[in-house]
Tab-separated table of C-alpha atoms and ligand atoms in Angstrom:
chain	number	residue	atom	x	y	z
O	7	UNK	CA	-156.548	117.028	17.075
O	8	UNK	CA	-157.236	113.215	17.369
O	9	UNK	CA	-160.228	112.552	15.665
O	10	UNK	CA	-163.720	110.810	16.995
O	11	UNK	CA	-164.327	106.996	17.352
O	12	UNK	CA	-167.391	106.672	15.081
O	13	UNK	CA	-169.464	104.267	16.583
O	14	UNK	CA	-172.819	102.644	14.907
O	15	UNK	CA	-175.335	101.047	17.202
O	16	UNK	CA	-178.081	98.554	15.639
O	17	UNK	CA	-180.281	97.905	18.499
O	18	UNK	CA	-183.141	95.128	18.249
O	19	UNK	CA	-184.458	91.868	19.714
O	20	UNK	CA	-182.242	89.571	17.732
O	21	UNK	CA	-184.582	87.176	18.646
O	22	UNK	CA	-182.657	85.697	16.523
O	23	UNK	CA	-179.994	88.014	14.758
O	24	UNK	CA	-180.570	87.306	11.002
O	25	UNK	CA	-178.496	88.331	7.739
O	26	UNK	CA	-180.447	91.231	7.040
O	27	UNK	CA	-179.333	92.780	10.180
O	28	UNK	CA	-175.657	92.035	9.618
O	29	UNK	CA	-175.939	93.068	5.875
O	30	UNK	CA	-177.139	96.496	6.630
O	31	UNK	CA	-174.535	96.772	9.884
O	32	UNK	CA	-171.792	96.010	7.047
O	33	UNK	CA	-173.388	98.716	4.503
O	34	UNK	CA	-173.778	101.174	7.064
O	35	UNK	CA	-170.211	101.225	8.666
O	36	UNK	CA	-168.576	100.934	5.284
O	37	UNK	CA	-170.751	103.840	3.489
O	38	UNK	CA	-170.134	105.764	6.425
O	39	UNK	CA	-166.332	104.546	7.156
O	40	UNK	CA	-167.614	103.965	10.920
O	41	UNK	CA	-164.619	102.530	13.349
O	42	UNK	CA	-166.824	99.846	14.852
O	43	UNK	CA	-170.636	98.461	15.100
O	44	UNK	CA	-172.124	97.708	18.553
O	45	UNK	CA	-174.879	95.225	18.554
O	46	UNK	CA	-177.294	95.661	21.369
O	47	UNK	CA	-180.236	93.573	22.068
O	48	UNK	CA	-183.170	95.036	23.855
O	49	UNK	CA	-184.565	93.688	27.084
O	50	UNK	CA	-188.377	93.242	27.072
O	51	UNK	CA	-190.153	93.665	29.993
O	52	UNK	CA	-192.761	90.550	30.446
O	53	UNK	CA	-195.547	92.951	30.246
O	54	UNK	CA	-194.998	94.356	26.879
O	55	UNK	CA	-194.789	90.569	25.269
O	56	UNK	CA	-197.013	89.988	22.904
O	57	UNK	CA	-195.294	86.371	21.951
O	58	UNK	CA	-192.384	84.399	23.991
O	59	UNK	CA	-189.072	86.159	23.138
O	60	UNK	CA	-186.053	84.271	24.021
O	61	UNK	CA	-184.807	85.014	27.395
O	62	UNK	CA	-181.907	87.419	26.667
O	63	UNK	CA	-178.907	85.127	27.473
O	64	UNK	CA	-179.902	83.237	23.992
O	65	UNK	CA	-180.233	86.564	22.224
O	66	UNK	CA	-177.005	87.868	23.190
O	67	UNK	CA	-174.908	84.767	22.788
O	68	UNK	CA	-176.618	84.205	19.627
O	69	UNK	CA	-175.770	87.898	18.557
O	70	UNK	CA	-171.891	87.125	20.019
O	71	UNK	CA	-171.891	83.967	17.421
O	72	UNK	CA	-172.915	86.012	14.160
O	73	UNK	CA	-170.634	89.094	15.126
O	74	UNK	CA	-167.715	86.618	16.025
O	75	UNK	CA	-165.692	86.524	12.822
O	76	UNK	CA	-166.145	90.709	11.645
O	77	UNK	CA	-163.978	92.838	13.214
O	78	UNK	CA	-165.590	96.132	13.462
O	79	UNK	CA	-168.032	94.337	15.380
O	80	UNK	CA	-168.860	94.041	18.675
O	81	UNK	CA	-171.647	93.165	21.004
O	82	UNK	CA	-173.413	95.540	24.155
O	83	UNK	CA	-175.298	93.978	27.069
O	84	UNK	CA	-176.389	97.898	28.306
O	85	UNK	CA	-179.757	97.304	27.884
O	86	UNK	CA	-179.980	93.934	29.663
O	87	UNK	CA	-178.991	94.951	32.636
O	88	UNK	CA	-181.219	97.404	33.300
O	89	UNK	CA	-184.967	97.016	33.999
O	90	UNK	CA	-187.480	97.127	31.573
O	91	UNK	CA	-187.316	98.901	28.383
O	92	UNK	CA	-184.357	101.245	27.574
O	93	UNK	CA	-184.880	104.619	25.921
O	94	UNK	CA	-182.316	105.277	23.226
O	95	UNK	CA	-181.386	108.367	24.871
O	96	UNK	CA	-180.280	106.908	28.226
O	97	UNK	CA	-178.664	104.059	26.535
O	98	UNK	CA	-176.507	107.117	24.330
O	99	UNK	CA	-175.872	108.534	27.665
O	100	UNK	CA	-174.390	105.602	29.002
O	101	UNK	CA	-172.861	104.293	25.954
O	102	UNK	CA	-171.043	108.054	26.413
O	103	UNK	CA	-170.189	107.444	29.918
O	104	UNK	CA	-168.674	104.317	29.053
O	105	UNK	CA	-166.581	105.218	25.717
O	106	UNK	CA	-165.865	109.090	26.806
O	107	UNK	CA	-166.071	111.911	25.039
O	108	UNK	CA	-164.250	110.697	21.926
O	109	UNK	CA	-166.774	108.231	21.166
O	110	UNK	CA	-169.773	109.925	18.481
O	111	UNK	CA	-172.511	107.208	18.137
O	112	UNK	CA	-174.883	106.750	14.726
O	113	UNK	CA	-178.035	105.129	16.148
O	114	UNK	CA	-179.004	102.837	12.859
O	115	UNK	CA	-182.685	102.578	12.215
O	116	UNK	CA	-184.750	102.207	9.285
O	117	UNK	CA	-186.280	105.635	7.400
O	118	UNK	CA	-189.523	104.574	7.950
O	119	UNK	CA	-188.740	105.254	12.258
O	120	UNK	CA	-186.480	108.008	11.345
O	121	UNK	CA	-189.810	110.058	9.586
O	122	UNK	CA	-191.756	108.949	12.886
O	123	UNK	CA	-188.733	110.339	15.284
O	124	UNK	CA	-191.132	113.254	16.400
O	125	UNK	CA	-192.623	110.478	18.531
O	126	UNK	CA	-189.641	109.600	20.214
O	127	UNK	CA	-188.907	109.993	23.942
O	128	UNK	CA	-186.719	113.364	24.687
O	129	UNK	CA	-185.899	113.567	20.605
O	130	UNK	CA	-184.703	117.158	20.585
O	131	UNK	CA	-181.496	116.031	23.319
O	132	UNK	CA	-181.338	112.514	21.467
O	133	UNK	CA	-180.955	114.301	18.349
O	134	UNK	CA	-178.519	116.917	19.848
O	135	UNK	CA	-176.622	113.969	21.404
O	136	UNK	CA	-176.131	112.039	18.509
O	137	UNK	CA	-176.557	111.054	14.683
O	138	UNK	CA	-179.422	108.897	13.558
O	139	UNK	CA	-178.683	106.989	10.489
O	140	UNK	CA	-181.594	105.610	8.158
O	141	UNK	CA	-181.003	102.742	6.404
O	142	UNK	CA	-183.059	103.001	3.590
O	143	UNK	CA	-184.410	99.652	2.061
O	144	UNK	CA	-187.132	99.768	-0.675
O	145	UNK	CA	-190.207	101.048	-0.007
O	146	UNK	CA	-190.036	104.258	2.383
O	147	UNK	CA	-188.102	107.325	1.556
O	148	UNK	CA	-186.339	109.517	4.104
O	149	UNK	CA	-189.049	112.542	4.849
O	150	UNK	CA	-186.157	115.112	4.672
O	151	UNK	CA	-188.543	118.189	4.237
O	152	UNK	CA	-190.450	117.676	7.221
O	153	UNK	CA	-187.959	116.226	9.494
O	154	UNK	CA	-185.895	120.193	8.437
O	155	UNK	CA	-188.995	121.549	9.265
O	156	UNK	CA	-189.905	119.774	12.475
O	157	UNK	CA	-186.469	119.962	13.671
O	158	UNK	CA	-183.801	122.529	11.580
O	159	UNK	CA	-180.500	122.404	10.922
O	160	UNK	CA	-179.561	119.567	13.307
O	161	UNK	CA	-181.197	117.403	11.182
O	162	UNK	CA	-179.563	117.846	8.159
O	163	UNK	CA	-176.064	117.515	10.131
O	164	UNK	CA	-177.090	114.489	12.329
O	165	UNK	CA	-179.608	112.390	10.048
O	166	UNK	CA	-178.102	110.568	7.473
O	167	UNK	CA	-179.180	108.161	4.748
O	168	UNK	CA	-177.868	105.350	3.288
O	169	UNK	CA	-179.253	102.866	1.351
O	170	UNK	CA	-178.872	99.101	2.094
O	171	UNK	CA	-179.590	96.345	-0.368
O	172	UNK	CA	-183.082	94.547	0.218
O	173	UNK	CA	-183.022	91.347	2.289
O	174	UNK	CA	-186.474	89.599	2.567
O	175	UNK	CA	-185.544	88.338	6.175
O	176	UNK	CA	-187.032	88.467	9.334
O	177	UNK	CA	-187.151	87.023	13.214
O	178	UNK	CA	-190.784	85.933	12.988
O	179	UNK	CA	-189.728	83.995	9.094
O	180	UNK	CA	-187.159	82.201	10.794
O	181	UNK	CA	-189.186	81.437	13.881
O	182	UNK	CA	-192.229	80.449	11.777
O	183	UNK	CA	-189.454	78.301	9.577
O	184	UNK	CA	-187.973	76.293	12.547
O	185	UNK	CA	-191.258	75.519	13.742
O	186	UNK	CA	-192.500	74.168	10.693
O	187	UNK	CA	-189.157	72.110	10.338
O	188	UNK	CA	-187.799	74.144	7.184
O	189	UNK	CA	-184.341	75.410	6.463
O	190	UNK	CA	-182.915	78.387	8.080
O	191	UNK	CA	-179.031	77.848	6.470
O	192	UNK	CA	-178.226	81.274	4.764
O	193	UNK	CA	-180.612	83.227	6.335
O	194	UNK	CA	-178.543	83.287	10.021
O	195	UNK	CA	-174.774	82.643	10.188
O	196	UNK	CA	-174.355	78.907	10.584
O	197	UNK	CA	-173.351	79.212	14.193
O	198	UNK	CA	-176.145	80.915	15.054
O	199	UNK	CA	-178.414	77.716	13.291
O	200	UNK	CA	-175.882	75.457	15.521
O	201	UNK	CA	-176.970	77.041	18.623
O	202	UNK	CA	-180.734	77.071	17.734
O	203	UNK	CA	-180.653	73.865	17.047
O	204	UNK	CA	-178.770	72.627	20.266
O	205	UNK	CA	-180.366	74.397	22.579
O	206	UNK	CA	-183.908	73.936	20.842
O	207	UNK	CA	-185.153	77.308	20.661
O	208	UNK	CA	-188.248	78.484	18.767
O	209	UNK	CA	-190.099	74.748	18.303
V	19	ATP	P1	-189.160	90.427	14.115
V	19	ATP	O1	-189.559	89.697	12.866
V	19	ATP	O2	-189.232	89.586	15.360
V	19	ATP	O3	-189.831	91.769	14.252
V	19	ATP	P2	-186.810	91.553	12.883
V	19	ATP	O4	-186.310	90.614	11.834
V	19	ATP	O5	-187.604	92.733	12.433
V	19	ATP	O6	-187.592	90.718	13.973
V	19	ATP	P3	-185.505	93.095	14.928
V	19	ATP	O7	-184.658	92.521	16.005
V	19	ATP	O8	-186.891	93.546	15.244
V	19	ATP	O9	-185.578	91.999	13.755
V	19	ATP	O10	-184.741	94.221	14.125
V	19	ATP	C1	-183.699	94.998	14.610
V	19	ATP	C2	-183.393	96.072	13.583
V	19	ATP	O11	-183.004	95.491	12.331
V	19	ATP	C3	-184.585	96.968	13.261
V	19	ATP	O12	-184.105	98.301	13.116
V	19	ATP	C4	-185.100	96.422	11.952
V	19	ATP	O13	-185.750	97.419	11.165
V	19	ATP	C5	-183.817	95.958	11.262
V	19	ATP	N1	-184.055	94.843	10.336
V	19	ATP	C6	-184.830	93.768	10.548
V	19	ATP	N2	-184.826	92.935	9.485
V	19	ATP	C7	-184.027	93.503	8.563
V	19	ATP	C8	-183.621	93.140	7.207
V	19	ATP	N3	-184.048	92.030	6.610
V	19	ATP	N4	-182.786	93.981	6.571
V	19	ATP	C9	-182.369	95.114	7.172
V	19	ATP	N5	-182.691	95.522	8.423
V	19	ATP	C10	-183.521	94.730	9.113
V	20	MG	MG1	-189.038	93.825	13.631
């Protein structure tokens, strides 16, 4: 029997992609000896901003740059070209469209969403559909007991844990940084600086 392509996603607005994000990509596919990482930044409807967000060209190309140079990973426009926000479980249903029945996805989040999945749209198919892994950085633990209880044994086949060093980075730190004219090198891949800097995002 040929076995599964493994496939982690790591959805978010990348807005920009940072070093925390590809750190814990990294940890998660080699704890979990995944066959590739797909990227995929979020569209955001204009009615749900709270701030500007990059448009989503800048995002993606941005998220292209820092993925360039690993090879397990790769980059997804799915949710970008469709309107308005994308519910995980549609894009896994697409992503399985595209990829077949072969592919097995591992939707990467961190435990403290993973202990709120209850909340989530159409959880009891997502979860059925496929594995959720929580990347555990300091701070919240995995709420194992309750998530069995709230959702039995599928849980303790399709949730998985596994921690990820800390990395005290963030979108709105580098954002708040290039506005105030302070140093972004080793928190994004420099390519991803390059770009910010040429095409003068975030000022
Ligand atoms: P913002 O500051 O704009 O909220 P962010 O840095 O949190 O941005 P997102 O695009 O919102 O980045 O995050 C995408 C995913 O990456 C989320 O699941 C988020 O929890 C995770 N993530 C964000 N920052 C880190 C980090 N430093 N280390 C590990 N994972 C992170
Ligand atoms: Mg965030």
């Amino acid at each position: 029997m040929e076995s599964k392509h493994r496939i982690g996603i790591l959805g978010g607005t990348f807005d920009p992609i940072h070093l925390g994000h590809l750190l814990t990509a990294e940890a998660v596919r080699d704890a979990l000896g995944l066959d590739e990482i797909l990227f995929i930044p979020a569209a955001i409807p204009p009615h749900k901003r709270g701030r500007e967000i990059a448009p989503s060209e800048h995002r993606l190309r941005m998220t292209v740059l820092a993925t360039a140079a690993n090879p397990y990973f790769r980059v997804s426009d799915i949710e970008l070209h469709r309107e308005g926000p994308s519910y995980t479980v549609d894009t896994i249903d697409a992503l399985q469209e595209q990829r077949g029945n072969m592919a097995e996805f591992y939707f990467i989040t961190g435990a403290d969403a993973i202990n709120e999945l209850a909340t989530w749209h159409d959880v009891h198919s997502l979860l059925q559909k496929c594995h959720f892994v929580a990347a555990t950085r300091q701070g919240t633990a995995l709420a194992r007991e309750s998530l069995h209880r709230e959702f039995g044994a599928i849980a303790r086949e399709h949730i998985h844990e596994v921690p990820t060093p800390e990395m005290e980075i963030s979108s709105t730190e580098i954002r708040r940084r290039i506005r105030q004219g302070a140093s972004i090198r080793y928190m994004v891949p420099d390519a991803v600086a390059e770009y910010i800097y040429k095409e003068g995002l975030y000022r």
